[in-house]
């Protein structure tokens, strides 16, 4: 059995199309995995801030005035070049509203 030139070209085109689809699917999957890891890191920073807040309240009986206090006295550490921590303290006996944003996302 001899294949014609047209049959070889068609087989090569199908092979390339399948390869392109597999490559695109792998690329999309890696993007999802990367985004999931970034979301998880943001959640870990948020949890670290909240944990330091609760520890401060348990030890001192009041919440700290700002995030810098937590860094100085309770060992809070995060990558400030990557994350912005929004800390809104209303009163020393009410837990502050804490939000963690990734720099460069949503206009930050």
mmCIF file of C-alpha atoms in Angstrom:
data_model
loop_
_atom_site.group_PDB
_atom_site.id
_atom_site.type_symbol
_atom_site.label_atom_id
_atom_site.label_comp_id
_atom_site.label_asym_id
_atom_site.label_seq_id
_atom_site.Cartn_x
_atom_site.Cartn_y
_atom_site.Cartn_z
ATOM 1 C CA UNK A 1 0.000 0.000 0.000
ATOM 2 C CA UNK A 2 1.299 3.332 -1.061
ATOM 3 C CA UNK A 3 0.092 6.582 0.404
ATOM 4 C CA UNK A 4 -0.473 9.452 -1.890
ATOM 5 C CA UNK A 5 1.087 12.819 -1.270
ATOM 6 C CA UNK A 6 -2.319 14.252 -0.315
ATOM 7 C CA UNK A 7 -2.814 11.550 2.321
ATOM 8 C CA UNK A 8 0.534 12.306 3.935
ATOM 9 C CA UNK A 9 -0.200 16.010 4.028
ATOM 10 C CA UNK A 10 -3.601 15.400 5.579
ATOM 11 C CA UNK A 11 -2.075 13.074 8.210
ATOM 12 C CA UNK A 12 0.578 15.655 9.050
ATOM 13 C CA UNK A 13 -2.072 18.396 9.335
ATOM 14 C CA UNK A 14 -4.169 16.273 11.704
ATOM 15 C CA UNK A 15 -1.106 15.454 13.799
ATOM 16 C CA UNK A 16 -0.147 19.138 14.040
ATOM 17 C CA UNK A 17 -3.705 20.134 14.941
ATOM 18 C CA UNK A 18 -3.861 17.541 17.745
ATOM 19 C CA UNK A 19 -0.462 18.679 19.021
ATOM 20 C CA UNK A 20 -1.590 22.330 19.001
ATOM 21 C CA UNK A 21 -4.757 21.441 20.945
ATOM 22 C CA UNK A 22 -2.770 19.492 23.533
ATOM 23 C CA UNK A 23 -0.302 22.367 23.888
ATOM 24 C CA UNK A 24 -3.109 24.908 24.350
ATOM 25 C CA UNK A 25 -4.814 22.697 26.949
ATOM 26 C CA UNK A 26 -1.559 22.259 28.880
ATOM 27 C CA UNK A 27 -0.916 26.010 28.792
ATOM 28 C CA UNK A 28 -4.430 26.755 30.099
ATOM 29 C CA UNK A 29 -4.033 24.184 32.871
ATOM 30 C CA UNK A 30 -0.719 25.686 33.985
ATOM 31 C CA UNK A 31 -2.369 29.112 34.119
ATOM 32 C CA UNK A 32 -5.100 27.761 36.372
ATOM 33 C CA UNK A 33 -2.589 26.085 38.661
ATOM 34 C CA UNK A 34 -0.546 29.286 38.902
ATOM 35 C CA UNK A 35 -3.638 31.361 39.725
ATOM 36 C CA UNK A 36 -4.705 28.856 42.375
ATOM 37 C CA UNK A 37 -1.269 29.025 44.007
ATOM 38 C CA UNK A 38 -1.380 32.839 44.009
ATOM 39 C CA UNK A 39 -4.822 32.801 45.638
ATOM 40 C CA UNK A 40 -3.561 30.391 48.276
ATOM 41 C CA UNK A 41 -0.557 32.612 49.066
ATOM 42 C CA UNK A 42 -2.833 35.632 49.453
ATOM 43 C CA UNK A 43 -5.037 33.652 51.840
ATOM 44 C CA UNK A 44 -1.950 32.652 53.863
ATOM 45 C CA UNK A 45 -0.897 36.299 54.243
ATOM 46 C CA UNK A 46 -4.439 37.215 55.331
ATOM 47 C CA UNK A 47 -4.446 34.384 57.881
ATOM 48 C CA UNK A 48 -1.007 35.400 59.212
ATOM 49 C CA UNK A 49 -2.252 38.960 59.824
ATOM 50 C CA UNK A 50 -5.405 37.712 61.560
ATOM 51 C CA UNK A 51 -3.435 35.294 63.692
ATOM 52 C CA UNK A 52 -1.106 38.082 64.806
ATOM 53 C CA UNK A 53 -4.165 40.243 65.556
ATOM 54 C CA UNK A 54 -5.744 37.602 67.766
ATOM 55 C CA UNK A 55 -2.458 36.925 69.544
ATOM 56 C CA UNK A 56 -2.005 40.640 70.215
ATOM 57 C CA UNK A 57 -5.539 40.925 71.582
ATOM 58 C CA UNK A 58 -5.054 37.870 73.804
ATOM 59 C CA UNK A 59 -1.767 39.163 75.215
ATOM 60 C CA UNK A 60 -2.463 42.895 75.481
ATOM 61 C CA UNK A 61 -6.252 43.096 75.712
ATOM 62 C CA UNK A 62 -6.578 45.387 72.694
ATOM 63 C CA UNK A 63 -6.011 45.270 68.975
ATOM 64 C CA UNK A 64 -2.964 47.073 67.585
ATOM 65 C CA UNK A 65 -3.295 50.451 65.871
ATOM 66 C CA UNK A 66 -1.642 49.308 62.617
ATOM 67 C CA UNK A 67 0.143 46.506 60.795
ATOM 68 C CA UNK A 68 3.565 47.947 61.616
ATOM 69 C CA UNK A 69 2.894 47.230 65.291
ATOM 70 C CA UNK A 70 2.272 43.573 64.438
ATOM 71 C CA UNK A 71 5.502 43.437 62.448
ATOM 72 C CA UNK A 72 7.517 44.995 65.272
ATOM 73 C CA UNK A 73 6.038 43.106 68.230
ATOM 74 C CA UNK A 74 4.506 39.867 66.928
ATOM 75 C CA UNK A 75 6.819 38.784 64.133
ATOM 76 C CA UNK A 76 4.389 39.346 61.281
ATOM 77 C CA UNK A 77 6.268 39.081 57.996
ATOM 78 C CA UNK A 78 5.082 39.148 54.400
ATOM 79 C CA UNK A 79 6.429 40.315 51.054
ATOM 80 C CA UNK A 80 5.450 44.001 51.036
ATOM 81 C CA UNK A 81 6.658 44.343 47.456
ATOM 82 C CA UNK A 82 4.022 41.824 46.404
ATOM 83 C CA UNK A 83 1.132 42.391 48.839
ATOM 84 C CA UNK A 84 -0.741 45.416 50.138
ATOM 85 C CA UNK A 85 -2.388 44.910 53.516
ATOM 86 C CA UNK A 86 -5.371 47.183 54.073
ATOM 87 C CA UNK A 87 -5.905 47.570 57.823
ATOM 88 C CA UNK A 88 -8.913 49.533 59.057
ATOM 89 C CA UNK A 89 -8.998 49.854 62.854
ATOM 90 C CA UNK A 90 -12.164 51.335 64.320
ATOM 91 C CA UNK A 91 -11.524 50.882 68.038
ATOM 92 C CA UNK A 92 -9.012 48.971 70.138
ATOM 93 C CA UNK A 93 -11.649 46.476 71.313
ATOM 94 C CA UNK A 94 -13.144 45.723 67.861
ATOM 95 C CA UNK A 95 -11.273 43.494 65.454
ATOM 96 C CA UNK A 96 -9.964 45.586 62.547
ATOM 97 C CA UNK A 97 -11.035 44.906 58.985
ATOM 98 C CA UNK A 98 -8.082 43.325 57.184
ATOM 99 C CA UNK A 99 -7.831 42.914 53.420
ATOM 100 C CA UNK A 100 -4.872 41.620 51.449
ATOM 101 C CA UNK A 101 -4.383 42.682 47.853
ATOM 102 C CA UNK A 102 -1.793 41.588 45.328
ATOM 103 C CA UNK A 103 0.114 44.541 43.883
ATOM 104 C CA UNK A 104 -0.692 45.102 40.246
ATOM 105 C CA UNK A 105 -4.130 43.484 40.393
ATOM 106 C CA UNK A 106 -7.307 45.538 40.171
ATOM 107 C CA UNK A 107 -5.419 48.785 39.749
ATOM 108 C CA UNK A 108 -3.164 48.369 42.804
#
